[in-house]
Coordinates of C-alpha atoms in Angstrom, one line a residue:
Chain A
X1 CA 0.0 0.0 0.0
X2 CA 1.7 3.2 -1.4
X3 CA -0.6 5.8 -0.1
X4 CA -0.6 6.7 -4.1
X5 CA -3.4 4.6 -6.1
X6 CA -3.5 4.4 -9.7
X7 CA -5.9 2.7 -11.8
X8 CA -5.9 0.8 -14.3
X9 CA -2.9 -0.6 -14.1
X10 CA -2.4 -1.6 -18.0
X11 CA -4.2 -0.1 -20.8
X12 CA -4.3 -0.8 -24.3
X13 CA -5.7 2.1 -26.7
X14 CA -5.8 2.4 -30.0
X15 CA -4.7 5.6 -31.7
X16 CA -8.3 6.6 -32.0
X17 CA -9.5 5.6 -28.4
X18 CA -10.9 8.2 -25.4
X19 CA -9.8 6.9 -21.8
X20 CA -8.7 8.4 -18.8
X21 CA -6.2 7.6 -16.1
X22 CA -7.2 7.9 -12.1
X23 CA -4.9 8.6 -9.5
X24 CA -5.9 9.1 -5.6
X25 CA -4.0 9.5 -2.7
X26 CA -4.4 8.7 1.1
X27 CA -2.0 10.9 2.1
X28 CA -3.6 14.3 2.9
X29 CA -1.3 15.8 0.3
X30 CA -1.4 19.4 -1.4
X31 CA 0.5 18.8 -4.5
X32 CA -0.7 16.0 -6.9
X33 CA 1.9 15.2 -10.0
X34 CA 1.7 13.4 -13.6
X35 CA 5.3 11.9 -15.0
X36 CA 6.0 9.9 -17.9
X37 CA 8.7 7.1 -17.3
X38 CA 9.9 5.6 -20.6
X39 CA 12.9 3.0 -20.7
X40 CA 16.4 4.4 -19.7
X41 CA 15.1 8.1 -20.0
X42 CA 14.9 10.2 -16.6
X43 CA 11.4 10.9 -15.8
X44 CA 9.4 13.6 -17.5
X45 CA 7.2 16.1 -15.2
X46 CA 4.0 16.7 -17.1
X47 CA 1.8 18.4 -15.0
X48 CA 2.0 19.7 -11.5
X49 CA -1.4 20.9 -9.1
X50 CA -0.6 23.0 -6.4
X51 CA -3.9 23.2 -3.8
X52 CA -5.8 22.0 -7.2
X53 CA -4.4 24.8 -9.3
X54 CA -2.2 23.4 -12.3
X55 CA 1.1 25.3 -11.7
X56 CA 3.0 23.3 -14.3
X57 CA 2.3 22.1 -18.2
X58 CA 6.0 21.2 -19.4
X59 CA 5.0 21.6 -22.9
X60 CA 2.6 18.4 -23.1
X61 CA 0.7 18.0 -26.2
X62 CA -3.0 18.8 -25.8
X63 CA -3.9 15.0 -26.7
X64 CA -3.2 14.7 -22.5
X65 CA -5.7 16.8 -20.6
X66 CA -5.4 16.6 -16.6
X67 CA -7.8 17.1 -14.5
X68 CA -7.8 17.9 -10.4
X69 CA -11.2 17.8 -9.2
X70 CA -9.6 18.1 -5.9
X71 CA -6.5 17.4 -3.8
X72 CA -7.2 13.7 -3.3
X73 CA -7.9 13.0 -6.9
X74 CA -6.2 13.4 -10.2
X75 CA -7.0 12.6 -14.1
X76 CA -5.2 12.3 -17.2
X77 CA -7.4 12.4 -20.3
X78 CA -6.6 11.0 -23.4
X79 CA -7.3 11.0 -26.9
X80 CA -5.8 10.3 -30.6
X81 CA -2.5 9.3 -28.9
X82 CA 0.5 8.0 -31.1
X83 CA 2.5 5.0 -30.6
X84 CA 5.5 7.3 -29.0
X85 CA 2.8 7.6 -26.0
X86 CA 3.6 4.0 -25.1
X87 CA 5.1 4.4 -21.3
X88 CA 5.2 4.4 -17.8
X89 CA 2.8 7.1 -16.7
X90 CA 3.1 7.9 -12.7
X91 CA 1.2 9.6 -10.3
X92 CA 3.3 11.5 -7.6
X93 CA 1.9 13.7 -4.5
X94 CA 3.8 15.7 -2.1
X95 CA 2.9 17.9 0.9
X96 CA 3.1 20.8 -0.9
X97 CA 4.9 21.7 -4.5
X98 CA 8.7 23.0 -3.9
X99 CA 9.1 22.4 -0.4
X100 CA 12.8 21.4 -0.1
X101 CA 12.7 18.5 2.0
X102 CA 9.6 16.9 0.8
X103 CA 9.9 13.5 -1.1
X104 CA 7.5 12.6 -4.0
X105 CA 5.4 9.8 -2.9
X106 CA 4.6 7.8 -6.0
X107 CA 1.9 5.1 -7.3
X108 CA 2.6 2.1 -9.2
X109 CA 1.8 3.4 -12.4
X110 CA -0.1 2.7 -15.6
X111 CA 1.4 1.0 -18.3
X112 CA -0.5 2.2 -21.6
X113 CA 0.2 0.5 -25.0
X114 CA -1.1 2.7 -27.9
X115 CA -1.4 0.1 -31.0
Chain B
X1 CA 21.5 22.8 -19.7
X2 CA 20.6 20.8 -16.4
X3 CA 21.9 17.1 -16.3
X4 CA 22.2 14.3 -13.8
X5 CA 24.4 11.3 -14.6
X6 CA 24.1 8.0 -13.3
X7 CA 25.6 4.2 -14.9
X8 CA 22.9 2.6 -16.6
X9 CA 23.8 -0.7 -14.9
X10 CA 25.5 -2.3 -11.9
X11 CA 26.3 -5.7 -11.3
X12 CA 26.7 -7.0 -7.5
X13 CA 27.2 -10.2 -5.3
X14 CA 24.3 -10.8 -2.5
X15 CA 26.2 -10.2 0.6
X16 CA 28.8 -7.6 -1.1
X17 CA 29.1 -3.5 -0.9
X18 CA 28.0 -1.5 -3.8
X19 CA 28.4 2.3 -4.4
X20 CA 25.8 4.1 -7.1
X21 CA 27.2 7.3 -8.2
X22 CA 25.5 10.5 -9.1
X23 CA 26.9 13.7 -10.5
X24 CA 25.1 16.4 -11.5
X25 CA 24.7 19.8 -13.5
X26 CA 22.4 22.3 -12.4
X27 CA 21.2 25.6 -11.9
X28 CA 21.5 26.0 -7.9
X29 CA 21.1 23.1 -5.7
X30 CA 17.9 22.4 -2.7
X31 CA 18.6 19.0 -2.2
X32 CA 19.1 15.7 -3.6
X33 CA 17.1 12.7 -3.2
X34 CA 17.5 8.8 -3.9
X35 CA 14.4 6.5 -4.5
X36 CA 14.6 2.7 -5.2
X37 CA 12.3 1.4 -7.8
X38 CA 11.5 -2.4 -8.5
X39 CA 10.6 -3.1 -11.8
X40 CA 6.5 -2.5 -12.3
X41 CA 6.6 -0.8 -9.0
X42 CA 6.3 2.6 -7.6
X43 CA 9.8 4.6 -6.8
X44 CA 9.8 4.9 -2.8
X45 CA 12.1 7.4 -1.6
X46 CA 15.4 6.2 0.5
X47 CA 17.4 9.5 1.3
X48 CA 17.6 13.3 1.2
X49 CA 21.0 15.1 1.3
X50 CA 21.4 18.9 0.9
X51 CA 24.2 19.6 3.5
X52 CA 27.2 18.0 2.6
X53 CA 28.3 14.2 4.7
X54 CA 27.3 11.1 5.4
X55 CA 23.5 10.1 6.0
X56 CA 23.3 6.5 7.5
X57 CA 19.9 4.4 7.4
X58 CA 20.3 1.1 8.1
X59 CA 22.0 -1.0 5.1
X60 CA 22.3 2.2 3.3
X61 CA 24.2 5.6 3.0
X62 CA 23.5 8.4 1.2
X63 CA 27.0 10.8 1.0
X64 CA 26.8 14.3 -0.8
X65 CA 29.8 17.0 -2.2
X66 CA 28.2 20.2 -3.4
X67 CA 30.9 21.4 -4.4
X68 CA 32.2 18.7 -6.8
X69 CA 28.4 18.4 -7.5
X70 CA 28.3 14.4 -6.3
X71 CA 26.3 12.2 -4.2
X72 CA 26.5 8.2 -4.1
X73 CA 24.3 5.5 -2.5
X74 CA 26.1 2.9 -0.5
X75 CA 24.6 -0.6 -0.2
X76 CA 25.9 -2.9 2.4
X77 CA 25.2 -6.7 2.6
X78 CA 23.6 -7.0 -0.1
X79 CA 20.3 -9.1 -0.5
X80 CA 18.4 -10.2 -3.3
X81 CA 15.4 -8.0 -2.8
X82 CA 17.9 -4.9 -3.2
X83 CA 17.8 -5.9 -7.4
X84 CA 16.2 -2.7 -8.6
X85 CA 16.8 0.7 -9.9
X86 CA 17.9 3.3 -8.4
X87 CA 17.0 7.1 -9.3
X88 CA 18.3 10.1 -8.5
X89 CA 16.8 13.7 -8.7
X90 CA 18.2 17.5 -7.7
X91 CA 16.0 20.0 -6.5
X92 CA 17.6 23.2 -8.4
X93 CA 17.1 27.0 -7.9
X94 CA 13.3 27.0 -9.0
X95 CA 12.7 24.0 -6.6
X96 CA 11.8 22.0 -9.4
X97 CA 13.3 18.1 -9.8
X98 CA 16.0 17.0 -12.0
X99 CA 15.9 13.7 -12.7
X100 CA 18.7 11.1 -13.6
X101 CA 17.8 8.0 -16.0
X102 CA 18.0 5.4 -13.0
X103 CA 20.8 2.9 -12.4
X104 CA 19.5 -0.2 -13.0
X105 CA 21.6 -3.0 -10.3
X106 CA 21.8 -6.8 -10.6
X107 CA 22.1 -8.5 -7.5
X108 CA 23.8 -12.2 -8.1
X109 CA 23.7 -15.1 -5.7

């Protein structure tokens, strides 16, 4: 038990598909994260919600669309993805963005296939 | 540019020592963590440094040098369950994480 729960934890989509990814944390966290882990590349910060503002979009293409209903919960939307999409994708929370000290607490992740 | 380097892979005897090295390249420096990932799992964090020394948790060590911009992870006796990767990320001057590709270590019986 992480804290961190992410569901589902494999996908398959095609390139034309709609789905979403679901992340909620037990942890009483302010700060709610989306990364991208793909095989021996460091992780890639996607989005960032700060008290369920979005403080970060690193240049993501609009085919991912997140969504913080409120602190406890996170979505990533997706449509028309390409195969390059195929990857790790993590939740993270922390107590609150920035703060020094304060370690990422992570779920185990969604492995999406786009065919 | 901002840049962590790690080895891509170690190879280690159950019972043995092994040292993961990190040096990086960034702008300013607010820490630097270590997390241990098994494969299809979640990273879990094992140490913070931002002063430079020695932390000491159990079976592992976490050392930093800000000035020659290093930090290694010490393993001691070595058990199987240690197999995993190992990733490790620098908080720079905007607070935000900088992440290195992960060390990826073999433990052999």
């Amino acid at each position: 038990e992480t804290g961190v729960t992410q569901t589902p934890r494999h996908l398959v989509m095609g390139m034309t598909n709609k789905k979403s990814l679901k992340c909620e944390q037990h942890l009483g966290h302010n700060a709610m994260y989306w990364y991208k882990q793909s095989a021996k590349k460091p992780l890639e910060l996607m989005f960032v919600y700060n008290f369920k503002e979005q403080t970060e979009n690193n240049s993501v293409p609009s085919r991912f669309s997140p969504e913080c209903p409120n602190s406890s919960h996170l979505f990533l939307h997706l449509h028309t993805l390409q195969p390059e999409d195929s990857a790790l994708y993590l939740c993270a929370s922390s107590q609150e963005e920035g703060q020094g000290s304060s370690p990422l607490h992570f779920g185990n992740g969604t492995r999406l296939t786009v065919t | 540019g901002q840049n962590i380097d790690q080895p891509t892979e170690m190879t280690a005897t159950e019972g043995a020592i092994v040292q993961i090295n990190c040096t990086y390249q960034t702008s300013g420096f607010n820490g630097l963590f270590w997390y241990q990932q098994h494969a299809g799992e979640a990273p879990t964090f094992l140490s913070y440094n931002v002063l430079d020394g020695l932390e000491e948790k159990g079976r592992f060590s976490s050392f930093l040098s800000r000035s020659k911009g290093y930090s290694y992870l010490l393993l001691k006796e070595l058990q199987m369950k240690d197999s995993a990767s190992y990733l490790c990320a620098v908080r720079d001057s905007n607070y935000q994480l900088i992440w290195g590709a992960g060390t990826k270590l073999i433990i052999k019986p």
